[in-house]
mmCIF file of C-alpha atoms and ligand atoms in Angstrom:
data_model
loop_
_atom_site.group_PDB
_atom_site.id
_atom_site.type_symbol
_atom_site.label_atom_id
_atom_site.label_comp_id
_atom_site.label_asym_id
_atom_site.label_seq_id
_atom_site.Cartn_x
_atom_site.Cartn_y
_atom_site.Cartn_z
ATOM 1 C CA MET A 694 0.186 0.181 0.037
ATOM 2 C CA ILE A 695 1.226 3.429 -0.725
ATOM 3 C CA GLU A 696 2.883 4.967 2.283
ATOM 4 C CA ASN A 697 1.835 8.190 3.742
ATOM 5 C CA LEU A 698 -1.385 8.120 1.598
ATOM 6 C CA LYS A 699 -3.351 10.410 3.916
ATOM 7 C CA ALA A 700 -0.784 13.153 3.789
ATOM 8 C CA GLU A 701 -0.501 12.473 -0.149
ATOM 9 C CA ILE A 702 -4.127 12.881 -0.208
ATOM 10 C CA ASP A 703 -4.246 16.032 2.015
ATOM 11 C CA GLU A 704 -1.972 17.849 -0.282
ATOM 12 C CA LEU A 705 -4.330 17.303 -2.905
ATOM 13 C CA VAL A 706 -7.451 18.510 -1.243
ATOM 14 C CA PRO A 707 -7.251 22.240 -2.322
ATOM 15 C CA ASP A 708 -7.330 21.604 -6.053
ATOM 16 C CA MET A 709 -9.897 18.639 -5.273
ATOM 17 C CA VAL A 710 -11.942 21.170 -3.506
ATOM 18 C CA ALA A 711 -11.446 24.016 -6.162
ATOM 19 C CA MET A 712 -12.460 21.387 -8.650
ATOM 20 C CA ARG A 713 -15.529 20.403 -7.353
ATOM 21 C CA ARG A 714 -16.327 23.831 -6.733
ATOM 22 C CA ASP A 715 -15.652 24.550 -10.629
ATOM 23 C CA LEU A 716 -17.808 22.084 -11.665
ATOM 24 C CA HIS A 717 -20.529 22.863 -9.169
ATOM 25 C CA GLU A 718 -20.300 26.685 -10.782
ATOM 26 C CA HIS A 719 -20.795 25.324 -14.184
ATOM 27 C CA PRO A 720 -23.341 22.446 -14.008
ATOM 28 C CA GLU A 721 -24.944 20.652 -17.078
ATOM 29 C CA LEU A 722 -27.872 18.284 -17.777
ATOM 30 C CA SER A 723 -27.912 14.725 -18.643
ATOM 31 C CA PHE A 724 -25.934 14.407 -21.813
ATOM 32 C CA GLU A 725 -25.118 17.953 -22.193
ATOM 33 C CA GLU A 726 -22.189 17.705 -19.854
ATOM 34 C CA VAL A 727 -19.821 19.002 -22.823
ATOM 35 C CA ARG A 728 -17.763 21.446 -20.488
ATOM 36 C CA THR A 729 -17.378 18.918 -17.535
ATOM 37 C CA SER A 730 -16.270 15.935 -20.321
ATOM 38 C CA GLY A 731 -13.660 18.690 -21.755
ATOM 39 C CA ILE A 732 -12.673 19.225 -18.392
ATOM 40 C CA ILE A 733 -11.916 15.632 -17.402
ATOM 41 C CA ALA A 734 -10.471 14.441 -20.579
ATOM 42 C CA GLY A 735 -8.136 17.327 -20.212
ATOM 43 C CA ARG A 736 -7.069 16.387 -16.868
ATOM 44 C CA LEU A 737 -6.988 12.506 -17.676
ATOM 45 C CA LYS A 738 -4.591 13.239 -20.973
ATOM 46 C CA LYS A 739 -2.440 15.283 -18.649
ATOM 47 C CA LEU A 740 -1.755 12.426 -16.642
ATOM 48 C CA GLY A 741 -0.548 10.733 -19.515
ATOM 49 C CA LEU A 742 -3.846 8.520 -19.560
ATOM 50 C CA GLU A 743 -5.012 6.282 -22.574
ATOM 51 C CA VAL A 744 -8.597 8.824 -22.903
ATOM 52 C CA GLN A 745 -11.519 7.903 -24.882
ATOM 53 C CA THR A 746 -14.289 10.490 -25.495
ATOM 54 C CA GLY A 747 -17.327 10.916 -26.810
ATOM 55 C CA ILE A 748 -18.767 7.320 -25.615
ATOM 56 C CA ALA A 749 -22.658 7.402 -24.799
ATOM 57 C CA LYS A 750 -22.212 11.071 -25.914
ATOM 58 C CA THR A 751 -20.677 12.936 -23.357
ATOM 59 C CA GLY A 752 -18.809 10.110 -21.243
ATOM 60 C CA VAL A 753 -15.113 9.712 -20.674
ATOM 61 C CA VAL A 754 -12.735 6.676 -20.105
ATOM 62 C CA GLY A 755 -9.166 7.023 -19.329
ATOM 63 C CA LEU A 756 -7.134 4.127 -18.693
ATOM 64 C CA LEU A 757 -4.361 3.867 -16.327
ATOM 65 C CA GLN A 758 -1.936 0.868 -17.242
ATOM 66 C CA GLY A 759 0.094 -0.050 -14.058
ATOM 67 C CA GLY A 760 3.920 -0.337 -14.214
ATOM 68 C CA GLN A 761 3.876 -4.210 -12.635
ATOM 69 C CA ARG A 762 1.196 -5.188 -15.247
ATOM 70 C CA SER A 763 1.448 -8.879 -16.172
ATOM 71 C CA ASP A 764 -0.805 -11.954 -18.431
ATOM 72 C CA THR A 765 -2.302 -12.441 -14.969
ATOM 73 C CA SER A 766 -3.181 -8.937 -13.824
ATOM 74 C CA ARG A 767 -6.418 -7.701 -13.078
ATOM 75 C CA THR A 768 -8.355 -4.604 -14.182
ATOM 76 C CA ILE A 769 -10.406 -2.280 -11.790
ATOM 77 C CA ALA A 770 -12.923 0.300 -12.976
ATOM 78 C CA ILE A 771 -13.840 3.410 -10.750
ATOM 79 C CA ARG A 772 -17.123 4.674 -11.774
ATOM 80 C CA ALA A 773 -18.168 8.398 -11.259
ATOM 81 C CA ASP A 774 -21.197 10.212 -12.466
ATOM 82 C CA ILE A 775 -21.149 13.698 -13.825
ATOM 83 C CA ASP A 776 -24.481 15.546 -14.650
ATOM 84 C CA ALA A 777 -26.480 17.975 -12.793
ATOM 85 C CA LEU A 778 -30.424 18.550 -12.137
ATOM 86 C CA PRO A 779 -32.969 20.919 -13.670
ATOM 87 C CA ILE A 780 -33.256 22.797 -10.202
ATOM 88 C CA HIS A 781 -32.806 26.802 -9.382
ATOM 89 C CA GLU A 782 -30.245 26.754 -6.549
ATOM 90 C CA GLN A 783 -30.848 28.475 -3.472
ATOM 91 C CA ASN A 784 -27.722 28.538 -2.027
ATOM 92 C CA THR A 785 -25.801 31.895 -1.515
ATOM 93 C CA VAL A 786 -22.092 30.132 -1.631
ATOM 94 C CA GLU A 787 -19.738 32.285 -3.582
ATOM 95 C CA TYR A 788 -19.205 28.791 -6.097
ATOM 96 C CA ARG A 789 -23.331 28.886 -6.570
ATOM 97 C CA SER A 790 -24.576 27.779 -9.882
ATOM 98 C CA GLN A 791 -23.959 30.138 -12.527
ATOM 99 C CA ASN A 792 -26.391 28.210 -15.062
ATOM 100 C CA ASP A 793 -29.622 29.467 -13.943
ATOM 101 C CA GLY A 794 -32.233 26.705 -13.510
ATOM 102 C CA VAL A 795 -29.381 23.949 -13.439
ATOM 103 C CA MET A 796 -27.913 22.404 -9.964
ATOM 104 C CA HIS A 797 -25.279 19.920 -8.706
ATOM 105 C CA ALA A 798 -27.713 19.053 -6.359
ATOM 106 C CA CYS A 799 -26.639 15.511 -5.741
ATOM 107 C CA GLY A 800 -23.433 15.479 -5.209
ATOM 108 C CA HIS A 801 -21.953 14.404 -8.506
ATOM 109 C CA ASP A 802 -19.727 17.469 -9.051
ATOM 110 C CA GLY A 803 -18.055 15.685 -6.025
ATOM 111 C CA HIS A 804 -17.905 12.455 -7.392
ATOM 112 C CA THR A 805 -16.007 13.930 -10.509
ATOM 113 C CA ALA A 806 -13.760 15.795 -8.389
ATOM 114 C CA ILE A 807 -12.795 12.814 -6.080
ATOM 115 C CA ALA A 808 -12.430 10.389 -8.924
ATOM 116 C CA LEU A 809 -9.889 12.871 -10.910
ATOM 117 C CA ALA A 810 -7.771 13.244 -7.519
ATOM 118 C CA VAL A 811 -7.755 9.605 -7.389
ATOM 119 C CA ALA A 812 -6.681 9.135 -10.880
ATOM 120 C CA ASP A 813 -3.859 11.836 -10.166
ATOM 121 C CA ILE A 814 -2.614 9.620 -7.186
ATOM 122 C CA LEU A 815 -2.388 6.747 -8.573
ATOM 123 C CA THR A 816 -0.748 8.025 -11.820
ATOM 124 C CA ARG A 817 1.834 8.991 -9.452
ATOM 125 C CA HIS A 818 2.276 5.474 -8.278
ATOM 126 C CA ARG A 819 2.134 4.024 -11.427
ATOM 127 C CA ASP A 820 5.301 2.028 -11.187
ATOM 128 C CA GLU A 821 3.964 0.203 -8.150
ATOM 129 C CA LEU A 822 0.599 -0.705 -9.724
ATOM 130 C CA LYS A 823 0.065 -4.363 -10.176
ATOM 131 C CA GLY A 824 -2.830 -4.188 -12.789
ATOM 132 C CA ASP A 825 -4.551 -1.435 -14.836
ATOM 133 C CA VAL A 826 -7.008 1.166 -13.636
ATOM 134 C CA LYS A 827 -10.148 1.989 -15.652
ATOM 135 C CA PHE A 828 -11.419 5.519 -14.925
ATOM 136 C CA ILE A 829 -15.122 5.916 -16.096
ATOM 137 C CA PHE A 830 -16.878 9.296 -15.815
ATOM 138 C CA GLN A 831 -20.655 8.532 -17.093
ATOM 139 C CA PRO A 832 -22.978 10.996 -17.981
ATOM 140 C CA ALA A 833 -26.929 11.233 -17.366
ATOM 141 C CA GLU A 834 -27.257 9.282 -14.182
ATOM 142 C CA GLU A 835 -30.340 11.344 -13.065
ATOM 143 C CA ARG A 836 -32.449 11.008 -16.191
ATOM 144 C CA ILE A 837 -30.914 7.219 -15.850
ATOM 145 C CA GLY A 838 -29.611 6.803 -19.276
ATOM 146 C CA GLY A 839 -25.722 7.145 -19.216
ATOM 147 C CA ALA A 840 -24.189 3.837 -17.902
ATOM 148 C CA LYS A 841 -26.390 1.569 -20.071
ATOM 149 C CA PRO A 842 -24.991 3.065 -23.608
ATOM 150 C CA MET A 843 -21.539 3.148 -21.909
ATOM 151 C CA VAL A 844 -21.458 -0.708 -20.868
ATOM 152 C CA GLU A 845 -23.221 -1.475 -24.438
ATOM 153 C CA ALA A 846 -20.111 0.506 -25.931
ATOM 154 C CA GLY A 847 -17.766 -2.130 -24.400
ATOM 155 C CA VAL A 848 -16.197 0.241 -21.560
ATOM 156 C CA MET A 849 -16.331 -3.121 -19.089
ATOM 157 C CA GLN A 850 -14.677 -5.526 -21.199
ATOM 158 C CA GLY A 851 -11.442 -6.709 -19.977
ATOM 159 C CA VAL A 852 -12.652 -4.954 -16.351
ATOM 160 C CA ASP A 853 -12.413 -7.737 -13.749
ATOM 161 C CA GLY A 854 -14.167 -5.239 -11.011
ATOM 162 C CA VAL A 855 -15.814 -2.303 -10.605
ATOM 163 C CA ILE A 856 -16.306 0.158 -7.631
ATOM 164 C CA GLY A 857 -17.870 3.663 -7.080
ATOM 165 C CA LEU A 858 -19.491 5.865 -4.362
ATOM 166 C CA HIS A 859 -22.339 7.950 -3.744
ATOM 167 C CA LEU A 860 -21.895 11.105 -0.967
ATOM 168 C CA PHE A 861 -24.950 10.849 1.138
ATOM 169 C CA SER A 862 -26.312 13.954 2.545
ATOM 170 C CA ASN A 863 -28.864 11.806 5.106
ATOM 171 C CA TYR A 864 -25.407 10.127 6.393
ATOM 172 C CA PRO A 865 -23.165 12.004 8.959
ATOM 173 C CA ILE A 866 -19.836 12.939 7.458
ATOM 174 C CA GLY A 867 -17.100 10.550 8.605
ATOM 175 C CA LEU A 868 -19.241 7.373 8.484
ATOM 176 C CA VAL A 869 -18.768 5.299 5.533
ATOM 177 C CA GLY A 870 -21.387 2.440 4.550
ATOM 178 C CA VAL A 871 -20.234 -0.722 2.663
ATOM 179 C CA ARG A 872 -22.529 -3.731 2.350
ATOM 180 C CA ALA A 873 -22.810 -6.797 0.127
ATOM 181 C CA GLY A 874 -25.975 -7.794 -1.330
ATOM 182 C CA THR A 875 -28.283 -4.896 -2.758
ATOM 183 C CA VAL A 876 -28.170 -1.456 -1.767
ATOM 184 C CA PHE A 877 -30.378 0.342 -4.378
ATOM 185 C CA ALA A 878 -33.289 -0.730 -6.319
ATOM 186 C CA SER A 879 -34.339 -1.206 -9.850
ATOM 187 C CA ALA A 880 -36.698 1.615 -11.521
ATOM 188 C CA ASP A 881 -38.693 1.276 -14.051
ATOM 189 C CA HIS A 882 -41.661 3.385 -14.902
ATOM 190 C CA MET A 883 -44.878 3.026 -16.473
ATOM 191 C CA ASP A 884 -47.758 4.596 -18.503
ATOM 192 C CA ILE A 885 -51.253 3.040 -17.897
ATOM 193 C CA ILE A 886 -53.863 4.151 -20.312
ATOM 194 C CA ILE A 887 -57.879 2.578 -18.832
ATOM 195 C CA LYS A 888 -59.935 2.647 -21.483
ATOM 196 C CA GLY A 889 -64.148 2.829 -21.063
ATOM 197 C CA LYS A 890 -66.642 3.761 -23.220
ATOM 198 C CA GLY A 891 -67.503 7.909 -22.521
ATOM 199 C CA GLY A 892 -71.041 9.146 -21.316
ATOM 200 C CA HIS A 893 -73.717 10.907 -19.391
ATOM 201 C CA ALA A 894 -72.946 10.996 -15.799
ATOM 202 C CA ALA A 895 -76.018 10.336 -14.978
ATOM 203 C CA MET A 896 -76.669 7.297 -17.178
ATOM 204 C CA PRO A 897 -73.709 5.110 -16.108
ATOM 205 C CA HIS A 898 -75.325 1.733 -17.123
ATOM 206 C CA GLY A 899 -75.165 3.354 -20.645
ATOM 207 C CA ALA A 900 -71.649 3.839 -20.663
ATOM 208 C CA VAL A 901 -68.061 1.913 -19.305
ATOM 209 C CA ASP A 902 -66.430 3.906 -16.676
ATOM 210 C CA PRO A 903 -62.750 4.444 -16.600
ATOM 211 C CA ILE A 904 -62.660 6.442 -13.788
ATOM 212 C CA VAL A 905 -64.251 3.520 -11.566
ATOM 213 C CA ILE A 906 -61.711 1.029 -13.138
ATOM 214 C CA SER A 907 -58.955 3.070 -12.413
ATOM 215 C CA SER A 908 -59.709 3.535 -8.754
ATOM 216 C CA TYR A 909 -60.149 -0.830 -8.622
ATOM 217 C CA VAL A 910 -56.407 -0.645 -10.521
ATOM 218 C CA ILE A 911 -54.784 0.879 -8.091
ATOM 219 C CA GLN A 912 -55.745 -1.078 -5.283
ATOM 220 C CA ALA A 913 -54.844 -3.910 -7.078
ATOM 221 C CA LEU A 914 -51.801 -3.008 -8.100
ATOM 222 C CA GLN A 915 -50.686 -2.806 -4.286
ATOM 223 C CA THR A 916 -51.815 -6.279 -3.710
ATOM 224 C CA LEU A 917 -48.582 -7.044 -6.023
ATOM 225 C CA ILE A 918 -46.959 -5.898 -2.980
ATOM 226 C CA SER A 919 -48.641 -6.794 -0.068
ATOM 227 C CA ARG A 920 -49.950 -10.121 -1.314
ATOM 228 C CA GLU A 921 -47.566 -11.062 -3.955
ATOM 229 C CA THR A 922 -44.139 -9.790 -2.357
ATOM 230 C CA SER A 923 -42.540 -11.420 -0.005
ATOM 231 C CA PRO A 924 -41.902 -9.310 3.726
ATOM 232 C CA PHE A 925 -38.263 -9.698 3.891
ATOM 233 C CA SER A 926 -38.081 -8.780 -0.227
ATOM 234 C CA PRO A 927 -38.359 -5.172 -0.416
ATOM 235 C CA ALA A 928 -40.357 -3.825 -3.677
ATOM 236 C CA VAL A 929 -42.622 -0.426 -4.154
ATOM 237 C CA ILE A 930 -45.226 0.456 -6.649
ATOM 238 C CA THR A 931 -46.442 4.007 -6.710
ATOM 239 C CA ILE A 932 -48.848 5.281 -8.607
ATOM 240 C CA GLY A 933 -47.777 9.274 -9.154
ATOM 241 C CA THR A 934 -50.474 10.552 -11.533
ATOM 242 C CA ILE A 935 -53.918 10.343 -12.371
ATOM 243 C CA ASN A 936 -55.339 12.075 -15.080
ATOM 244 C CA GLY A 937 -58.608 11.617 -16.888
ATOM 245 C CA GLY A 938 -62.298 13.612 -17.389
ATOM 246 C CA THR A 939 -62.995 17.160 -18.150
ATOM 247 C CA ALA A 940 -66.198 17.624 -15.961
ATOM 248 C CA PHE A 941 -68.246 16.628 -13.295
ATOM 249 C CA ASN A 942 -71.259 15.459 -15.399
ATOM 250 C CA ILE A 943 -69.265 13.538 -17.850
ATOM 251 C CA ILE A 944 -68.152 10.025 -18.143
ATOM 252 C CA PRO A 945 -64.829 10.240 -19.889
ATOM 253 C CA GLU A 946 -63.705 7.778 -22.462
ATOM 254 C CA GLU A 947 -60.165 6.950 -20.794
ATOM 255 C CA VAL A 948 -57.679 7.674 -17.985
ATOM 256 C CA THR A 949 -54.452 7.705 -17.812
ATOM 257 C CA LEU A 950 -52.108 6.716 -14.724
ATOM 258 C CA THR A 951 -48.147 7.131 -14.195
ATOM 259 C CA GLY A 952 -46.340 5.021 -11.716
ATOM 260 C CA THR A 953 -42.975 3.302 -10.697
ATOM 261 C CA MET A 954 -42.029 0.167 -9.565
ATOM 262 C CA ARG A 955 -38.880 -0.801 -7.467
ATOM 263 C CA ALA A 956 -37.366 -4.115 -6.630
ATOM 264 C CA TYR A 957 -34.772 -5.718 -4.954
ATOM 265 C CA THR A 958 -33.743 -8.347 -6.918
ATOM 266 C CA LYS A 959 -33.578 -8.598 -10.633
ATOM 267 C CA GLU A 960 -35.950 -11.820 -10.463
ATOM 268 C CA HIS A 961 -38.371 -9.846 -8.383
ATOM 269 C CA ARG A 962 -38.382 -7.249 -10.757
ATOM 270 C CA ALA A 963 -39.238 -9.263 -13.723
ATOM 271 C CA TYR A 964 -41.768 -10.959 -11.862
ATOM 272 C CA LEU A 965 -43.467 -7.465 -11.064
ATOM 273 C CA LEU A 966 -42.877 -6.153 -14.804
ATOM 274 C CA LYS A 967 -45.114 -9.638 -15.742
ATOM 275 C CA ARG A 968 -47.327 -9.151 -13.337
ATOM 276 C CA ILE A 969 -48.291 -5.323 -13.234
ATOM 277 C CA PRO A 970 -50.033 -5.470 -16.602
ATOM 278 C CA GLU A 971 -51.689 -8.838 -16.100
ATOM 279 C CA ILE A 972 -53.701 -7.270 -13.133
ATOM 280 C CA ILE A 973 -54.358 -4.255 -14.782
ATOM 281 C CA ASN A 974 -55.510 -6.023 -17.833
ATOM 282 C CA GLY A 975 -57.421 -8.533 -15.629
ATOM 283 C CA VAL A 976 -59.438 -5.729 -13.758
ATOM 284 C CA ALA A 977 -60.112 -3.750 -16.568
ATOM 285 C CA SER A 978 -61.484 -6.673 -18.675
ATOM 286 C CA ALA A 979 -63.603 -7.620 -15.680
ATOM 287 C CA MET A 980 -65.588 -4.238 -15.639
ATOM 288 C CA GLY A 981 -66.190 -4.264 -19.753
ATOM 289 C CA GLY A 982 -62.758 -1.909 -20.346
ATOM 290 C CA SER A 983 -59.659 -2.408 -21.520
ATOM 291 C CA CYS A 984 -56.019 -0.746 -20.987
ATOM 292 C CA GLU A 985 -52.614 -0.115 -22.546
ATOM 293 C CA VAL A 986 -49.458 -0.459 -20.139
ATOM 294 C CA HIS A 987 -46.358 0.709 -21.494
ATOM 295 C CA PHE A 988 -42.784 0.500 -19.345
ATOM 296 C CA HIS A 989 -39.843 2.657 -19.693
ATOM 297 C CA GLU A 990 -36.908 1.037 -18.624
ATOM 298 C CA GLY A 991 -34.973 2.081 -15.282
ATOM 299 C CA CYS A 992 -32.104 0.279 -14.281
ATOM 300 C CA PRO A 993 -31.536 -2.967 -12.561
ATOM 301 C CA PRO A 994 -30.743 -3.048 -8.588
ATOM 302 C CA CYS A 995 -27.138 -2.215 -7.392
ATOM 303 C CA ILE A 996 -26.124 -5.527 -6.164
ATOM 304 C CA ASN A 997 -22.837 -5.754 -4.395
ATOM 305 C CA ASN A 998 -20.355 -8.578 -4.632
ATOM 306 C CA PRO A 999 -19.252 -10.387 -1.538
ATOM 307 C CA GLU A 1000 -15.712 -10.187 -2.448
ATOM 308 C CA MET A 1001 -15.834 -6.858 -3.866
ATOM 309 C CA THR A 1002 -17.313 -5.891 -0.888
ATOM 310 C CA GLU A 1003 -14.700 -7.310 1.185
ATOM 311 C CA TYR A 1004 -12.139 -5.266 -0.424
ATOM 312 C CA VAL A 1005 -14.044 -2.229 0.128
ATOM 313 C CA HIS A 1006 -15.052 -2.955 3.871
ATOM 314 C CA ARG A 1007 -11.139 -3.266 4.722
ATOM 315 C CA ALA A 1008 -10.363 0.243 2.883
ATOM 316 C CA ALA A 1009 -13.026 1.775 4.595
ATOM 317 C CA ILE A 1010 -11.695 0.603 8.144
ATOM 318 C CA GLU A 1011 -8.225 1.639 7.335
ATOM 319 C CA THR A 1012 -9.362 5.055 6.338
ATOM 320 C CA VAL A 1013 -11.893 6.145 8.919
ATOM 321 C CA GLY A 1014 -11.637 3.243 11.842
ATOM 322 C CA GLU A 1015 -13.696 0.267 12.163
ATOM 323 C CA GLU A 1016 -16.121 2.389 14.642
ATOM 324 C CA HIS A 1017 -16.850 4.677 11.653
ATOM 325 C CA VAL A 1018 -17.818 1.995 9.185
ATOM 326 C CA ASP A 1019 -21.578 1.043 8.911
ATOM 327 C CA SER A 1020 -22.914 -2.020 7.364
ATOM 328 C CA SER A 1021 -26.111 -2.400 8.787
ATOM 329 C CA GLU A 1022 -29.492 -1.752 6.809
ATOM 330 C CA ASN A 1023 -29.570 1.844 6.838
ATOM 331 C CA ILE A 1024 -27.015 2.143 3.694
ATOM 332 C CA GLN A 1025 -30.036 0.257 1.807
ATOM 333 C CA THR A 1026 -32.217 2.477 -0.215
ATOM 334 C CA THR A 1027 -35.035 2.074 -2.569
ATOM 335 C CA GLY A 1028 -33.561 4.626 -4.419
ATOM 336 C CA SER A 1029 -32.038 3.804 -7.612
ATOM 337 C CA ASP A 1030 -28.633 4.267 -9.214
ATOM 338 C CA ASP A 1031 -27.914 3.546 -12.886
ATOM 339 C CA MET A 1032 -24.575 2.185 -11.398
ATOM 340 C CA GLY A 1033 -26.722 -0.922 -11.292
ATOM 341 C CA TYR A 1034 -25.796 -1.774 -14.927
ATOM 342 C CA PHE A 1035 -21.948 -1.501 -14.361
ATOM 343 C CA LEU A 1036 -22.577 -4.014 -11.463
ATOM 344 C CA ASP A 1037 -24.488 -6.074 -13.535
ATOM 345 C CA ALA A 1038 -21.492 -6.370 -15.838
ATOM 346 C CA VAL A 1039 -18.912 -7.495 -13.771
ATOM 347 C CA PRO A 1040 -18.873 -7.805 -9.761
ATOM 348 C CA GLY A 1041 -18.399 -4.827 -7.779
ATOM 349 C CA CYS A 1042 -19.128 -2.667 -5.265
ATOM 350 C CA TYR A 1043 -20.920 0.725 -4.578
ATOM 351 C CA PHE A 1044 -20.448 2.331 -1.258
ATOM 352 C CA VAL A 1045 -21.699 5.665 0.488
ATOM 353 C CA VAL A 1046 -19.715 8.003 2.053
ATOM 354 C CA GLY A 1047 -21.421 10.257 4.735
ATOM 355 C CA MET A 1048 -21.409 14.139 4.147
ATOM 356 C CA GLY A 1049 -24.118 15.220 6.170
ATOM 357 C CA ASN A 1050 -23.375 18.026 8.666
ATOM 358 C CA GLU A 1051 -25.450 20.440 10.941
ATOM 359 C CA GLN A 1052 -23.196 22.899 11.161
ATOM 360 C CA LYS A 1053 -22.557 23.595 7.559
ATOM 361 C CA GLU A 1054 -25.753 23.513 6.733
ATOM 362 C CA THR A 1055 -25.296 19.768 4.412
ATOM 363 C CA THR A 1056 -28.137 17.679 5.553
ATOM 364 C CA PHE A 1057 -30.528 18.909 2.998
ATOM 365 C CA PRO A 1058 -31.881 16.210 1.221
ATOM 366 C CA HIS A 1059 -30.364 15.303 -2.481
ATOM 367 C CA HIS A 1060 -32.552 17.455 -5.361
ATOM 368 C CA HIS A 1061 -33.165 19.811 -2.834
ATOM 369 C CA PRO A 1062 -32.240 23.435 -3.892
ATOM 370 C CA ARG A 1063 -30.138 24.117 -0.707
ATOM 371 C CA PHE A 1064 -28.401 20.611 -0.798
ATOM 372 C CA ASN A 1065 -24.736 21.138 -0.267
ATOM 373 C CA LEU A 1066 -21.751 19.138 0.278
ATOM 374 C CA ASP A 1067 -19.568 19.021 3.339
ATOM 375 C CA GLU A 1068 -16.222 18.797 1.532
ATOM 376 C CA ASP A 1069 -14.783 17.104 4.399
ATOM 377 C CA ALA A 1070 -16.075 13.574 2.874
ATOM 378 C CA LEU A 1071 -13.748 14.135 -0.490
ATOM 379 C CA PRO A 1072 -10.629 13.280 0.678
ATOM 380 C CA ILE A 1073 -12.267 10.265 2.539
ATOM 381 C CA ALA A 1074 -14.035 8.861 -0.579
ATOM 382 C CA ALA A 1075 -10.453 9.264 -2.433
ATOM 383 C CA GLU A 1076 -9.016 7.398 0.425
ATOM 384 C CA VAL A 1077 -11.362 4.478 0.401
ATOM 385 C CA LEU A 1078 -11.382 4.201 -3.667
ATOM 386 C CA ILE A 1079 -7.651 4.223 -3.850
ATOM 387 C CA ARG A 1080 -7.334 1.636 -0.809
ATOM 388 C CA SER A 1081 -9.660 -0.654 -2.552
ATOM 389 C CA ALA A 1082 -8.361 -0.293 -5.959
ATOM 390 C CA VAL A 1083 -4.818 -1.192 -4.819
ATOM 391 C CA SER A 1084 -5.573 -4.145 -2.388
ATOM 392 C CA PHE A 1085 -7.579 -5.600 -5.395
ATOM 393 C CA LEU A 1086 -4.904 -5.142 -7.570
ATOM 394 C CA ASN A 1087 -2.514 -6.649 -5.427
ATOM 395 C CA ARG A 1088 -4.764 -9.059 -4.113
HETATM 396 ZN ZN1 LIG B 1207 -30.016 12.377 -7.971
HETATM 397 ZN ZN1 LIG B 1208 -26.804 11.125 -7.367
#
């Protein structure tokens, strides 16, 4: 392991913070990260890495070849997401967003700065590395659209393991969360059209009321969770919008619903994707109506491989001490992250680094207009990544 790693990272903290603030000041939406990816590619090239740009539009990959690589050596990928959100920033910090209506309100500015610092330090120790490190800067995480095309473009070919992290504001600064198994849920959303037969509200017997059908459909969908899902397997179905009708005395022709579905295993996700249209069809046809169900594929769950998790777990203990490493269920969320695609391609570990700090007002939820980072989390995250990568390559 690199000697005096903490001191080396400390030296880089001003640079890491400056990079994060620069990105924060100039946020870019999903698939529009042109300035951001230009900065990333420039940095990686300056370090002497083999750089590929334009993957999945604005994605960047940098390959660092270890000086002691051999035929049997392994390659580890470090993934960071780079996009911002359509939010008007309400922080008054001097580095607040200059791009009105766009904001880094999820911490991806931090993820990018951390990964660049890791590339910097590992490059300095290139001669000692027993394998290769691939840095993957992924666009469009927020819209769940960047990871899949990167994997399809082949960025995981030749990669033996992948690691990455999310900074968490609802998790205190100084704490690192690492856990094997599922940590983020899958996500898919759906459009549902319930079709009936319009008519006069006073004469329902001459019509088929899609509003009444919709009310049964919504109830029946919840039974997929309460009656068909094991209480030990988290899953969620939420109907977020319901639209139909034009006046109090008219039965409309159709009602449209939209919703989201989350699951914790690939098998359960597939089961619910099959059962949702079945149950809607059954209810609608039983009541004389019909339906259309359209799914929009989101992402698979983030499932951490036990062996990869062990590397990260040990690295976290070395970084913050055992008492500050959390492996409990607290890290699990029914939120989603398209890191799931990379974890589906090769064994990996997605961990969380706390950065909530009341004093610094960094406990606002992700995607909130006052979201901000406690930048003390940046060196912690960088150290865990470096230690995990080096121990994975050294085996
Ligand atoms: Zn987000
Ligand atoms: Zn995020």
